[in-house]
Coordinates of C-alpha atoms and ligand atoms in Angstrom, one line a residue:
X79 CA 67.8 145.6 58.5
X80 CA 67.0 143.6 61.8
X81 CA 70.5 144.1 62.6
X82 CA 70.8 140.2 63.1
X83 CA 68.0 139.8 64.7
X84 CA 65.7 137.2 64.2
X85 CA 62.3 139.4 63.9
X86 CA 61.7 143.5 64.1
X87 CA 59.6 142.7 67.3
X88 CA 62.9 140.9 68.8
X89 CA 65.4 143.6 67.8
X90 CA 62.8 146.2 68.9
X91 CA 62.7 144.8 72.1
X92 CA 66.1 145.3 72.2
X93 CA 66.1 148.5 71.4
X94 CA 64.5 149.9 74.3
X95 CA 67.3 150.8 76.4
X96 CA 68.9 153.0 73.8
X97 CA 65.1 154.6 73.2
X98 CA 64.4 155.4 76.7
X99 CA 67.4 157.1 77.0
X100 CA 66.1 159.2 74.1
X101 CA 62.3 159.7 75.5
X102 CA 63.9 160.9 78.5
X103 CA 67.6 162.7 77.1
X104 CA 67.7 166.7 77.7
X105 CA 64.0 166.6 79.5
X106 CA 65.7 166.6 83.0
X107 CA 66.5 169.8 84.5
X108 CA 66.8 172.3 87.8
X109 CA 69.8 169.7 89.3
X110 CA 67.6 166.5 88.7
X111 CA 64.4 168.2 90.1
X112 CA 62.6 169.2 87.0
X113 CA 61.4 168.1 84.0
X114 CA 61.8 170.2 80.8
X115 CA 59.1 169.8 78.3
X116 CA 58.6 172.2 75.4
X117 CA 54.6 173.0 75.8
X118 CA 53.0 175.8 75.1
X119 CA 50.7 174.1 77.9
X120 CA 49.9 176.1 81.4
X121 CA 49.5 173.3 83.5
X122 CA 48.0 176.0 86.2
X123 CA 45.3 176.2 83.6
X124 CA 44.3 172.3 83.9
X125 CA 42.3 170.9 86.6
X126 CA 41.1 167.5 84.7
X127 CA 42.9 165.3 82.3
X128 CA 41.3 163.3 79.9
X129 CA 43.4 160.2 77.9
X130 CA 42.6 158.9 75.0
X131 CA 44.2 156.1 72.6
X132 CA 43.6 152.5 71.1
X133 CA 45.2 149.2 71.9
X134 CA 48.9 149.3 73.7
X135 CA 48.8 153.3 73.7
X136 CA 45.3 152.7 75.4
X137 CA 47.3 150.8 78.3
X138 CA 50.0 153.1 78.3
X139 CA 47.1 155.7 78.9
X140 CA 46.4 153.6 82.2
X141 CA 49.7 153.7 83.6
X142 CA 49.6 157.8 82.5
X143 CA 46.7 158.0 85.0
X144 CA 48.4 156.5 88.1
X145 CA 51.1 158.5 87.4
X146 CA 49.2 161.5 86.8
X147 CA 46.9 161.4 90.1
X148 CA 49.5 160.2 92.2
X149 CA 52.0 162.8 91.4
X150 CA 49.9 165.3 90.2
X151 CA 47.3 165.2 92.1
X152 CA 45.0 165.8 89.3
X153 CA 41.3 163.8 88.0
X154 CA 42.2 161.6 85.4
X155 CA 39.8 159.8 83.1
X156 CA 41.3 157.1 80.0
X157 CA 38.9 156.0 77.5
X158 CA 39.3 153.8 74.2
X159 CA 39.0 156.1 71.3
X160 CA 36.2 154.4 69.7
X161 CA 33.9 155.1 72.8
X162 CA 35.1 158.4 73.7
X163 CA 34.6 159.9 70.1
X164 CA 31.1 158.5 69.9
X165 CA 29.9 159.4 73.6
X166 CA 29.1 162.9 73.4
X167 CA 32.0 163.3 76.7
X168 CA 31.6 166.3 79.1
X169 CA 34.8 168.8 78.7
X170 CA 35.7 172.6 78.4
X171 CA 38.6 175.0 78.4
X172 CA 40.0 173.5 81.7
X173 CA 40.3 170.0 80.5
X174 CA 43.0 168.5 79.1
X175 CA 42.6 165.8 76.7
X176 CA 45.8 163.5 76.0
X177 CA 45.9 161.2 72.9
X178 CA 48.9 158.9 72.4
X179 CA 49.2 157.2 69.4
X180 CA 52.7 155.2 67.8
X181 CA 51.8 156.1 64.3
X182 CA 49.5 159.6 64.8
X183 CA 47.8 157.7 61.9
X184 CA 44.4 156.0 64.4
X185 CA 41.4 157.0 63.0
X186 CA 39.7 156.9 66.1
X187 CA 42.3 158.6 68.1
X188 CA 42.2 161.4 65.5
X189 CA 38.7 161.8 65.8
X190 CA 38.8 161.9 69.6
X191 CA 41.2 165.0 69.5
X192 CA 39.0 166.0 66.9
X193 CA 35.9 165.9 69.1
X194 CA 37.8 167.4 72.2
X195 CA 39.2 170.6 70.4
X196 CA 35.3 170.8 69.4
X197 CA 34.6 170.6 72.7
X198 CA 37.0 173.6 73.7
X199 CA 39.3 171.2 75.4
X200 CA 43.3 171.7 75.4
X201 CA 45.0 169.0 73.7
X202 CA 48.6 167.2 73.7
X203 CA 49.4 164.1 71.5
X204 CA 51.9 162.1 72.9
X205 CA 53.1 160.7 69.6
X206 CA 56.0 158.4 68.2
X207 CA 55.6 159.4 64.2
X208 CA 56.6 163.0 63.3
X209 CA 54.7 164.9 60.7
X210 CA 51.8 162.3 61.4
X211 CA 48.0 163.6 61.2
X212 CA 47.9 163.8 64.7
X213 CA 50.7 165.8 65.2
X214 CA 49.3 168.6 62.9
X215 CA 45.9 168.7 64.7
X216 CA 47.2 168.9 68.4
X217 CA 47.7 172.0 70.3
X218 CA 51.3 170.0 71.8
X219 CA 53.1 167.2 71.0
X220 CA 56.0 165.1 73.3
X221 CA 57.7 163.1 71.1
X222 CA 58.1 159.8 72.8
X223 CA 61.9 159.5 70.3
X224 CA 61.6 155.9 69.8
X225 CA 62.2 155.5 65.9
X226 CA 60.3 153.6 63.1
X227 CA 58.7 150.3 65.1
X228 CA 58.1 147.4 62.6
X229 CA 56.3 144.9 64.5
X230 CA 53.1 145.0 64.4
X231 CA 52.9 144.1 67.9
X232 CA 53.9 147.4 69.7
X233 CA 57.2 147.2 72.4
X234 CA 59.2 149.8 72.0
X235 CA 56.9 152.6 71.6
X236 CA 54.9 151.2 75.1
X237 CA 57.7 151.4 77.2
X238 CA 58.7 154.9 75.6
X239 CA 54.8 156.3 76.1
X240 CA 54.9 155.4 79.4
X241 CA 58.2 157.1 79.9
X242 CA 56.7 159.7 78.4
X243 CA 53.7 160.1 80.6
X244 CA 56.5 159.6 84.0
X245 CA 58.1 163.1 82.4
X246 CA 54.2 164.7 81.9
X247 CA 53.2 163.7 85.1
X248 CA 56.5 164.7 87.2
X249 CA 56.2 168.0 84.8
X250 CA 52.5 168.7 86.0
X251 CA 53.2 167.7 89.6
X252 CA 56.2 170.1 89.8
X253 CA 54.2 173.1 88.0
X254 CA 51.6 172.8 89.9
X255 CA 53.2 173.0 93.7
X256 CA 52.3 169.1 94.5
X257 CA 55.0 166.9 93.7
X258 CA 58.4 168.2 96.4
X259 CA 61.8 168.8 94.7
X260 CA 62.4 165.7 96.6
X261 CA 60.8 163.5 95.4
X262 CA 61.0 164.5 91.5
X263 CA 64.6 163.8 92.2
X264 CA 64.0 160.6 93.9
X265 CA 61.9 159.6 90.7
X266 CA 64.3 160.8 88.2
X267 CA 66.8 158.9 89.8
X268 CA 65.0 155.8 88.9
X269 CA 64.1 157.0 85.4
X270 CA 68.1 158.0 84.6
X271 CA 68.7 154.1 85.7
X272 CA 65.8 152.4 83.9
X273 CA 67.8 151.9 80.8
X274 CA 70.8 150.1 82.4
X275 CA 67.3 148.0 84.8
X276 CA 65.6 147.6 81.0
X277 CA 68.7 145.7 80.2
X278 CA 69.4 143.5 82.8
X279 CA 65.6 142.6 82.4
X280 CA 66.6 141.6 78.8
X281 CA 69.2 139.2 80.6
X282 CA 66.9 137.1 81.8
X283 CA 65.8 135.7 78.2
X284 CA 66.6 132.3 79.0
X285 CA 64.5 131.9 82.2
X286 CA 61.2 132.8 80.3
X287 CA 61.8 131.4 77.5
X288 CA 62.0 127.9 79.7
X289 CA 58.6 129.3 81.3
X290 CA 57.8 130.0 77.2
X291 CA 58.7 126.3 76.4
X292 CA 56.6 124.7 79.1
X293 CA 53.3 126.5 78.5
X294 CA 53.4 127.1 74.8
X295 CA 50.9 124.5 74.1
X296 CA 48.2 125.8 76.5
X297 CA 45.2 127.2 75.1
X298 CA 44.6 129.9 77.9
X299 CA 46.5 132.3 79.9
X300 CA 45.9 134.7 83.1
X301 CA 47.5 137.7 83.6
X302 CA 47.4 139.6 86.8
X303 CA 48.7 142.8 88.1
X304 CA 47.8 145.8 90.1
X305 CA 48.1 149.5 90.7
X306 CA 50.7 150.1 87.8
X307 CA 51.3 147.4 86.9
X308 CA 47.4 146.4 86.4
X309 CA 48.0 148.0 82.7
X310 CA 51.4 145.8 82.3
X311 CA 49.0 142.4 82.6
X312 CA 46.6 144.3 80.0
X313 CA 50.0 144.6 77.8
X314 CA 51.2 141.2 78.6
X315 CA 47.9 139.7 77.3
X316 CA 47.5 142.1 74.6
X317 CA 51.2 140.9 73.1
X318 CA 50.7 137.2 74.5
X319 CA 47.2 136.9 71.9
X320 CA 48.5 139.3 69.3
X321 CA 51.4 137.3 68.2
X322 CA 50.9 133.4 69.8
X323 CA 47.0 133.6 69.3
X324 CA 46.6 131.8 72.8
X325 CA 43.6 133.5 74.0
X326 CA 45.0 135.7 77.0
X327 CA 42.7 138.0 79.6
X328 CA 44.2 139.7 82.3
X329 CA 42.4 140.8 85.6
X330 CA 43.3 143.3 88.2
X331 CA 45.0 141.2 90.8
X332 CA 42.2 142.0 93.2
X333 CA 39.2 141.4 91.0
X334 CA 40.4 137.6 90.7
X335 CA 38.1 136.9 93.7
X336 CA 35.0 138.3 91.8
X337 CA 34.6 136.3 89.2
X338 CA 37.7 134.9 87.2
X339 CA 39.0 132.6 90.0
X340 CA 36.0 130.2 89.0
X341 CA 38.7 129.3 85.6
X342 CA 41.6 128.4 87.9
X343 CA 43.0 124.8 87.4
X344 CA 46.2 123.4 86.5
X345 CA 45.8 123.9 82.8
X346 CA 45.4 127.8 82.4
X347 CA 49.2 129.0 83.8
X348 CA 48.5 132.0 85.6
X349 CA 51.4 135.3 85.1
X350 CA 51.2 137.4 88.4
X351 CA 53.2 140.6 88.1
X352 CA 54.3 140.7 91.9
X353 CA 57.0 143.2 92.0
X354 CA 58.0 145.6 95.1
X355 CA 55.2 147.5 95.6
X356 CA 53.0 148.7 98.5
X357 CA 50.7 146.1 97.9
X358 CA 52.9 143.3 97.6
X359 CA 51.6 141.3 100.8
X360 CA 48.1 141.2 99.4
X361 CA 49.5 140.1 95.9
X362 CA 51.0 137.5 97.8
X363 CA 47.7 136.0 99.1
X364 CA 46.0 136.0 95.6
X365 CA 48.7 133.8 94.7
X366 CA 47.9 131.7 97.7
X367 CA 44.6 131.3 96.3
X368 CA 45.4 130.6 93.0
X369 CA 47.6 127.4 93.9
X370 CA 44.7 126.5 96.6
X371 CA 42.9 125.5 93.4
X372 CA 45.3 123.8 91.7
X373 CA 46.5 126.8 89.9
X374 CA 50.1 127.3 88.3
X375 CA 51.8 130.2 89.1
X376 CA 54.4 132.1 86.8
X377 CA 55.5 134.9 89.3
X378 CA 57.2 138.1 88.0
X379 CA 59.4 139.3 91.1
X380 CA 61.5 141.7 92.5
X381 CA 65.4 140.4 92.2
X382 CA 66.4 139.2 95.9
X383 CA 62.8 138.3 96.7
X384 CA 63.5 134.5 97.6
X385 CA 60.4 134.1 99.5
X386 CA 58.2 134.2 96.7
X387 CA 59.5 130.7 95.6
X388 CA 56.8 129.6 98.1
X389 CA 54.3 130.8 96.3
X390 CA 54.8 130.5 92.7
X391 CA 55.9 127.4 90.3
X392 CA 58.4 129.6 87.9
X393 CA 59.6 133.1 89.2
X394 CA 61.0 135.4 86.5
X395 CA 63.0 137.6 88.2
X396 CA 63.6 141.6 87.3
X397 CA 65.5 144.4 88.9
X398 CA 64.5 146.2 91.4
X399 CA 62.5 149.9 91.5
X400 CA 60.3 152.7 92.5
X401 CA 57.0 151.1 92.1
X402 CA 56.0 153.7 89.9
X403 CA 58.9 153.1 87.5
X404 CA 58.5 149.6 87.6
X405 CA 55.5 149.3 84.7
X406 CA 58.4 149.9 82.2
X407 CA 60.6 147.2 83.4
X408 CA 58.5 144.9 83.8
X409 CA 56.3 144.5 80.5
X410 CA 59.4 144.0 78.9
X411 CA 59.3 140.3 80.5
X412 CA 56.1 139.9 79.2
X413 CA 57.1 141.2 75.9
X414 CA 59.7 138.0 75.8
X415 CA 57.3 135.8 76.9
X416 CA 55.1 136.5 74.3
X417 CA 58.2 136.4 72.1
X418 CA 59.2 133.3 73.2
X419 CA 56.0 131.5 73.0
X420 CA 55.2 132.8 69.8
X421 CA 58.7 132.2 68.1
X422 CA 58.5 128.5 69.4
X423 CA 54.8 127.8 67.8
X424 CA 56.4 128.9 64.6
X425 CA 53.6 132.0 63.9
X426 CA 54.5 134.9 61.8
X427 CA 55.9 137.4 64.6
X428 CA 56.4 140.4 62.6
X429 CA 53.2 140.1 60.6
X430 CA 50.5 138.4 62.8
X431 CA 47.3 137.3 61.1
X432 CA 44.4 139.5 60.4
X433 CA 46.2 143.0 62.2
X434 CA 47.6 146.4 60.1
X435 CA 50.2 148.2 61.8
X436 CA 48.2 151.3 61.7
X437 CA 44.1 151.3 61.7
X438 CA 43.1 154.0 59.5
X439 CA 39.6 152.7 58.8
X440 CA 36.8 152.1 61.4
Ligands
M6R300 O1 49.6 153.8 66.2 P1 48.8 153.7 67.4 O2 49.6 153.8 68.7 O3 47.7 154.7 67.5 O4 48.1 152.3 67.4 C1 47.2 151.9 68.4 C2 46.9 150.4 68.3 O5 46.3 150.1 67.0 C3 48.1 149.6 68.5 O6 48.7 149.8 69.8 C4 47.8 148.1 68.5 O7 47.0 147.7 69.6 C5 49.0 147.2 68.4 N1 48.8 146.1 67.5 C6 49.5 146.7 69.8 O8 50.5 145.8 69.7

């Protein structure tokens, strides 16, 4: 059943290219301008969006919001579940409230559609599981395609969710006159090539596994990322304490200054997504900071990008992107990381301690 594969998490990892292409197959239309998404949604009719979810669907919920605003040009709010169903939020008719959820099982995520459609809000579930409880209570559903996931520690269905949301977003930005014929195509592009870029990133197993083997036995880790990739150092701590149990926090790379630099030293290895983006130079000087103090720096980079050797002690390198595409190639680094460090301290990957694959209780 794991297809030779070591664990479900590894094979699932593995799976991704294959599952993008079915998150994104026959959603591309109009000469690779469009996106075709079966709603019933008018997205003329929106003029706030509102995401809602628990865990990794949370964090694909943050990338959906930079997607969203950028290319939509829409307000977009994410909460936790367990808040927003509790906090009496503000909507109405023009709001529309996205949950995403792998299993469509999450109590609290049911109860926050729950409280939005009592609210008068429009709702879309960007769900994994068909038939699921979610998918019966939502006014849509996309279908993120990516098949039964295992692991209890989520991979296959983030990268598909987030795929997911880079089809919604493109989809609203289009409807709604924003987004040009242009540069939808410029961004499909990129999607259409992610799974071939998702597995060259697989390629470089080896290199963070080493990076795996030489920090396995610390007892903290900082992750850092920002703009889209802020939510991929979220994930990468997320799957780093979920299966490892090495205590993980991740920062926005630009908050480091306001508080969290205090725990630099040469024990707590620092991960620094620092991919091509528009903010790359800044990243750059964080990192500059970080070994100031002693810090070691495991830099995520852009393939070609020698100069970053400067500034980092291991560089894990990835293909190159749209900086808005480039959440869902590179968590799946992180995703080996955490793999790899877990795998090597001998823990229970598919199973980790005290965690259900679905919470269906509060
Ligand atoms: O099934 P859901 O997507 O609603 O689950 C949400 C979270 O419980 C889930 O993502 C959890 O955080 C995973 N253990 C993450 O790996």
């Amino acid at each position: 059943e794991k297809a030779g594969f070591e664990h479900f998490m590894l094979k699932e990892i593995y799976e991704q290219p294959t599952v993008l292409q079915h998150t994104l197959g026959g959603r591309f239309a109009g000469n690779g301008t469009d996106v075709q998404l079966e709603l019933g949604l008018d997205p003329l009719a929106v003029d706030r969006v509102v995401i809602s979810a628990c865990g990794t669907a949370f964090y694909s919920g943050l990338v959906g919001e930079y997607l969203i605003e950028r290319l939509a040009r829409l307000p977009v709010e994410v909460e936790i579940a367990s808040e927003f169903r509790y906090r009496e939020p503000v909507l109405d008719e023009r709001t529309l409230c996205v949950v995403v959820s792998q299993s469509g099982e999450t109590i609290d995520t049911l109860e926050a559609l729950r409280e939005a459609k009592r609210q008068g809000a429009r709702t879309l579930a960007v769900l994994n599981a068909k038939g699921s409880s979610i998918s019966r209570e939502a006014d849509d559903v996309l279908y993120i395609h990516a098949g039964p996931e295992i692991g209890v520690a989520s991979t296959k269905a983030y990268t598909a969710m987030v795929a997911a949301f880079e089809l919604l977003a493109i989809f609203l930005g289009r409807a709604r006159g924003v987004l040009s014929g242009e540069a939808a195509a410029e961004l499909i592009r990129a999607l259409r090539a992610l799974p071939g870029l998702v597995e060259e990133t697989l390629g470089a197993r080896p290199e963070i596994a080493a990076v795996a083997e030489a920090f396995k036995d610390k007892r903290d880790y900082l992750f850092l990322g920002r703009g889209a990739n802020y939510p991929t150092a979220l994930e990468g701590a997320l799957k780093l304490k979920e299966i490892s149990y090495i205590h993980a926090e991740a920062y926005a790379t630009g908050e480091m200054k306001h508080g969290p630099i205090a725990l630099i030293d040469a024990d707590m290895p620092v991960v620094a997504v620092a991919t091509a983006s528009a903010l790359y130079d800044k990243t750059i000087s964080n990192l500059q900071e970080v070994r100031a103090r002693d810090g070691v720096v495991i830099a995520l980079a852009s393939r070609g990008d020698e100069a970053i050797r400067a500034h980092a002690d291991h560089v894990i390198y990835v293909p190159r992107t749209l900086e808005l595409v480039s959440p869902i190639v590179n968590v799946v680094a992180l995703q080996l990381l955490a793999y790899e460090t877990a795998a090597r301290l001998g823990r229970d990957v598919d199973q980790p301690r005290n965690l259900a694959k679905s919470v269906t209780v509060e």
